[in-house]
XYZ file of C-alpha atoms in Angstrom:
303
model
C -18.889 -10.693 10.570
C -17.047 -13.280 8.673
C -16.910 -16.974 10.228
C -13.730 -18.473 11.195
C -11.899 -20.377 8.480
C -9.414 -23.297 8.406
C -6.021 -21.966 9.253
C -2.571 -23.368 8.376
C -0.035 -22.220 11.337
C 3.950 -22.377 10.354
C 6.890 -21.590 12.304
C 9.449 -19.858 10.556
C 12.253 -22.146 11.772
C 10.153 -25.058 9.878
C 10.891 -23.642 6.662
C 13.872 -23.374 4.392
C 15.241 -19.825 3.677
C 13.840 -20.004 0.114
C 10.433 -21.110 1.270
C 9.925 -18.652 3.918
C 11.173 -16.029 1.577
C 8.631 -16.838 -0.847
C 5.563 -16.996 1.774
C 6.616 -13.568 3.319
C 7.149 -11.637 0.210
C 3.820 -13.235 -1.215
C 1.875 -12.208 1.879
C 3.447 -8.804 2.609
C 2.557 -7.202 -0.608
C 2.487 -4.951 -2.579
C 5.593 -3.307 -1.788
C 7.237 -0.066 -3.145
C 10.218 -0.355 -5.069
C 13.369 1.658 -4.334
C 15.344 1.800 -7.394
C 18.782 2.818 -5.655
C 21.838 4.183 -7.341
C 25.218 4.039 -5.530
C 28.943 4.300 -6.148
C 31.947 2.681 -4.841
C 35.025 4.580 -3.643
C 36.343 4.344 -7.180
C 33.538 6.187 -8.550
C 31.677 3.015 -10.327
C 27.986 3.160 -10.286
C 25.405 0.453 -9.300
C 21.848 0.849 -9.839
C 19.571 -2.111 -8.152
C 15.758 -2.323 -7.134
C 14.740 -3.295 -3.766
C 11.304 -3.864 -2.529
C 12.207 -4.052 1.046
C 11.678 -0.175 1.175
C 9.383 2.384 2.503
C 9.196 6.009 4.114
C 9.422 6.014 7.855
C 9.453 9.678 8.816
C 8.608 13.080 7.453
C 10.538 15.318 9.836
C 13.245 14.501 9.487
C 12.381 12.826 5.780
C 13.768 9.213 6.378
C 13.441 6.522 3.988
C 14.563 2.960 4.666
C 15.518 0.165 2.168
C 17.331 -3.276 2.994
C 19.482 -5.347 0.478
C 19.438 -8.836 2.122
C 22.278 -11.212 2.134
C 22.282 -13.545 -0.906
C 20.430 -16.899 0.266
C 22.562 -18.999 -2.454
C 26.014 -17.922 -1.012
C 25.486 -15.734 1.880
C 27.291 -12.885 0.032
C 26.397 -9.307 0.216
C 25.054 -6.994 -2.603
C 27.080 -4.546 -4.336
C 24.667 -1.733 -2.983
C 25.457 -2.740 0.391
C 28.943 -2.615 -0.287
C 28.940 0.624 -2.057
C 27.073 2.776 0.650
C 29.473 1.583 3.202
C 32.268 3.203 1.074
C 30.195 6.092 -0.105
C 27.225 6.856 2.200
C 25.008 8.208 -0.387
C 22.143 6.811 -2.611
C 19.790 8.104 -5.088
C 16.359 6.490 -4.831
C 14.174 6.566 -7.977
C 10.649 5.382 -8.110
C 9.483 2.939 -10.663
C 6.619 3.591 -12.993
C 5.030 0.748 -15.165
C 6.981 2.218 -18.319
C 10.020 1.331 -16.501
C 9.359 -2.113 -15.297
C 10.944 -4.432 -17.726
C 14.423 -2.436 -17.766
C 14.147 -2.205 -13.836
C 13.468 -5.922 -13.722
C 16.512 -6.411 -15.741
C 18.874 -4.351 -13.431
C 18.112 -6.839 -10.718
C 20.207 -9.322 -12.519
C 23.508 -10.358 -10.693
C 25.890 -8.475 -13.001
C 29.542 -8.740 -11.922
C 31.002 -5.750 -9.703
C 31.548 -2.760 -11.454
C 29.050 -3.029 -14.304
C 27.148 -0.046 -14.877
C 23.408 -0.863 -14.986
C 22.402 2.318 -16.315
C 24.408 1.368 -19.593
C 23.270 -2.381 -19.179
C 19.558 -1.936 -19.104
C 19.241 1.471 -21.085
C 18.420 3.860 -18.524
C 19.455 7.730 -18.587
C 21.573 8.869 -15.669
C 20.427 12.471 -14.246
C 23.208 14.035 -12.269
C 22.380 14.756 -8.890
C 22.780 18.156 -7.146
C 23.996 17.199 -3.480
C 25.303 13.626 -3.659
C 27.347 11.617 -6.156
C 25.158 8.969 -7.387
C 22.948 9.966 -10.263
C 19.154 9.337 -10.350
C 17.238 7.766 -13.148
C 15.887 10.305 -15.717
C 13.081 8.181 -16.816
C 11.712 7.977 -13.106
C 8.664 10.604 -12.027
C 10.138 11.126 -8.973
C 13.906 10.937 -7.432
C 15.398 11.248 -3.820
C 18.816 12.286 -3.129
C 19.667 10.871 0.141
C 22.539 10.809 2.974
C 23.076 7.371 4.332
C 23.004 7.835 8.366
C 23.171 3.986 9.219
C 23.510 0.593 8.189
C 21.966 -1.847 10.561
C 22.454 -5.879 9.981
C 19.604 -7.820 11.086
C 21.535 -11.199 10.733
C 24.769 -12.928 9.416
C 22.804 -15.709 7.588
C 21.744 -15.749 3.723
C 18.471 -13.733 3.561
C 19.230 -11.586 6.439
C 18.266 -7.776 5.865
C 20.643 -5.007 6.257
C 18.459 -1.564 6.803
C 19.838 1.341 5.112
C 18.627 4.597 6.878
C 18.344 7.083 4.360
C 17.910 10.798 4.978
C 16.241 12.692 2.204
C 18.417 15.659 1.156
C 16.403 16.891 -2.125
C 13.523 15.530 -4.218
C 13.454 15.817 -7.840
C 9.934 15.703 -9.592
C 9.207 15.426 -13.116
C 6.506 18.428 -13.491
C 4.164 16.520 -15.813
C 3.409 14.222 -12.842
C 2.057 17.218 -10.740
C -1.280 18.694 -10.398
C -1.775 22.588 -10.500
C -1.637 22.787 -6.590
C 2.007 21.219 -6.610
C 0.592 17.627 -5.268
C 1.410 14.459 -7.184
C -1.118 12.867 -9.476
C -1.213 9.215 -8.603
C -2.841 7.921 -11.688
C -0.354 9.904 -14.180
C 2.608 8.459 -11.888
C 1.340 4.708 -12.634
C 3.853 3.331 -10.111
C 4.107 -0.481 -9.679
C 4.438 -2.576 -6.597
C 6.101 -5.691 -5.953
C 4.215 -8.844 -5.213
C 5.329 -12.463 -4.417
C 7.290 -14.612 -6.885
C 7.549 -12.878 -10.484
C 4.183 -10.918 -9.979
C 3.980 -6.955 -9.770
C 0.902 -4.841 -9.527
C 0.090 -1.497 -11.202
C -1.569 1.492 -9.374
C -3.278 2.880 -12.378
C -6.651 4.365 -12.760
C -8.600 0.931 -12.788
C -6.918 -0.536 -9.747
C -6.797 2.587 -7.412
C -9.749 3.436 -5.163
C -10.128 5.908 -2.525
C -10.888 5.581 1.198
C -11.481 9.082 2.924
C -9.349 9.270 5.959
C -11.208 9.642 9.265
C -12.144 13.398 10.116
C -11.336 15.158 13.418
C -13.928 13.707 14.967
C -13.497 10.093 15.681
C -16.264 7.841 14.782
C -18.591 5.423 16.713
C -16.566 2.401 15.377
C -18.017 -0.923 14.393
C -18.587 -2.088 18.162
C -20.720 1.122 18.437
C -23.276 -0.233 15.732
C -26.423 -1.998 17.147
C -25.966 -5.725 17.226
C -28.469 -6.625 14.610
C -26.528 -4.079 12.025
C -22.920 -5.565 13.301
C -23.903 -9.253 12.728
C -25.845 -8.455 9.573
C -25.381 -11.415 7.313
C -25.773 -9.173 4.148
C -23.152 -6.668 5.191
C -19.542 -6.891 4.572
C -16.551 -5.762 6.770
C -16.051 -2.973 4.468
C -19.529 -1.733 4.440
C -19.559 -1.897 8.366
C -16.361 -0.025 8.684
C -17.879 2.596 6.610
C -20.987 2.801 9.152
C -18.373 3.020 11.891
C -17.035 6.591 10.420
C -20.532 7.942 11.576
C -19.970 9.985 14.565
C -23.336 9.383 16.403
C -26.468 6.976 15.827
C -29.608 8.639 14.560
C -31.867 10.101 17.334
C -35.401 9.250 18.120
C -36.688 11.845 16.170
C -34.663 10.912 12.862
C -35.928 7.156 13.357
C -39.518 8.131 13.709
C -39.400 10.103 10.746
C -37.716 7.157 8.593
C -40.351 5.004 10.221
C -43.192 7.194 8.685
C -41.222 7.531 5.147
C -42.975 6.261 2.198
C -39.908 4.300 1.288
C -40.100 2.221 4.806
C -44.035 1.881 4.585
C -43.660 0.609 0.838
C -41.311 -2.256 2.132
C -43.340 -2.790 5.228
C -46.616 -3.314 3.503
C -44.931 -5.392 0.510
C -43.651 -7.850 3.179
C -47.060 -7.919 5.055
C -45.300 -6.994 8.340
C -42.964 -9.905 8.081
C -40.074 -8.734 10.438
C -37.704 -11.269 8.845
C -38.693 -10.622 5.275
C -38.353 -6.991 5.996
C -35.207 -7.143 7.451
C -33.423 -8.868 4.589
C -34.923 -6.477 2.025
C -33.924 -3.481 4.126
C -30.303 -4.771 4.773
C -29.975 -5.217 0.985
C -31.278 -1.907 0.370
C -28.989 -0.293 2.895
C -26.006 -2.162 1.220
C -27.004 -0.133 -1.968
C -27.186 2.979 -0.079
C -23.892 2.457 1.607
C -22.285 1.906 -1.769
C -23.666 5.260 -2.812
C -22.158 6.905 0.280
C -25.688 7.576 2.020
C -24.595 6.404 5.287
C -27.242 8.168 7.289
C -30.001 6.650 5.198
C -28.640 3.379 5.343
C -28.326 3.106 9.342
C -31.774 4.742 9.807
C -33.664 2.540 7.617
C -31.793 -0.695 9.335
C -32.549 0.520 12.583
C -36.119 1.068 12.112
C -36.525 -2.427 10.668
C -35.407 -4.101 14.202
């Protein structure tokens, strides 16, 4: 288990809005980006990115994003004004290939400027709503705006825009044969703090299988000597915690008599501490290979 570290504790009220914004957005990351297109009552199109965004329900299908009040002058953003006039929005996801143009669209252009034209994106006509989607985006969501909830009146205050998804448009080239989306091909980007983004390409993504229908024993269900091993990380303990039960006496006896264990035990000449270190390091390798049963058995017989 990780040892306690030095902590800096901060009260939000002790920071300026700018400093608090920078701290929170650097720590709460990465965040998906809603590239939101809206129109005003005169039919003028606006396109702006927002990283206060996520999906919050499947049935009904609901996304929420939040245009904050500007810190510099406490004014509202054009997107917020538009959805109050025309409660519709098309949310396009952002791939790495779109990032520079998307960033340009976040510029504070005057009211009425069409960001599609300004940054060079192609509007794709929607079928159920008036705002268009971004043709270059892998996936677009046509949404009805059901509610706008203001979270405050100061600069930096968010405004939650509740969006019910009416229709989804997916470029077929980003789909697998079974109809699911290929995360590598999507190559989506996430917003970090300050000027930083992250990319969900093949070299940065990793898989963590979801727990099965049967609940695992948990980290607290592991023997104490394993739980507090100085050679295993929290991630490795978490993998062992997915096991549904500990090995029984028969399995442990077979492991104790195995050539692998006997070879280590003989090499260290019965030195239990040395054997424990060598075996826990071996278990670390086994866990990395997904051989969880082998790992926990050999650690348990070393105690």
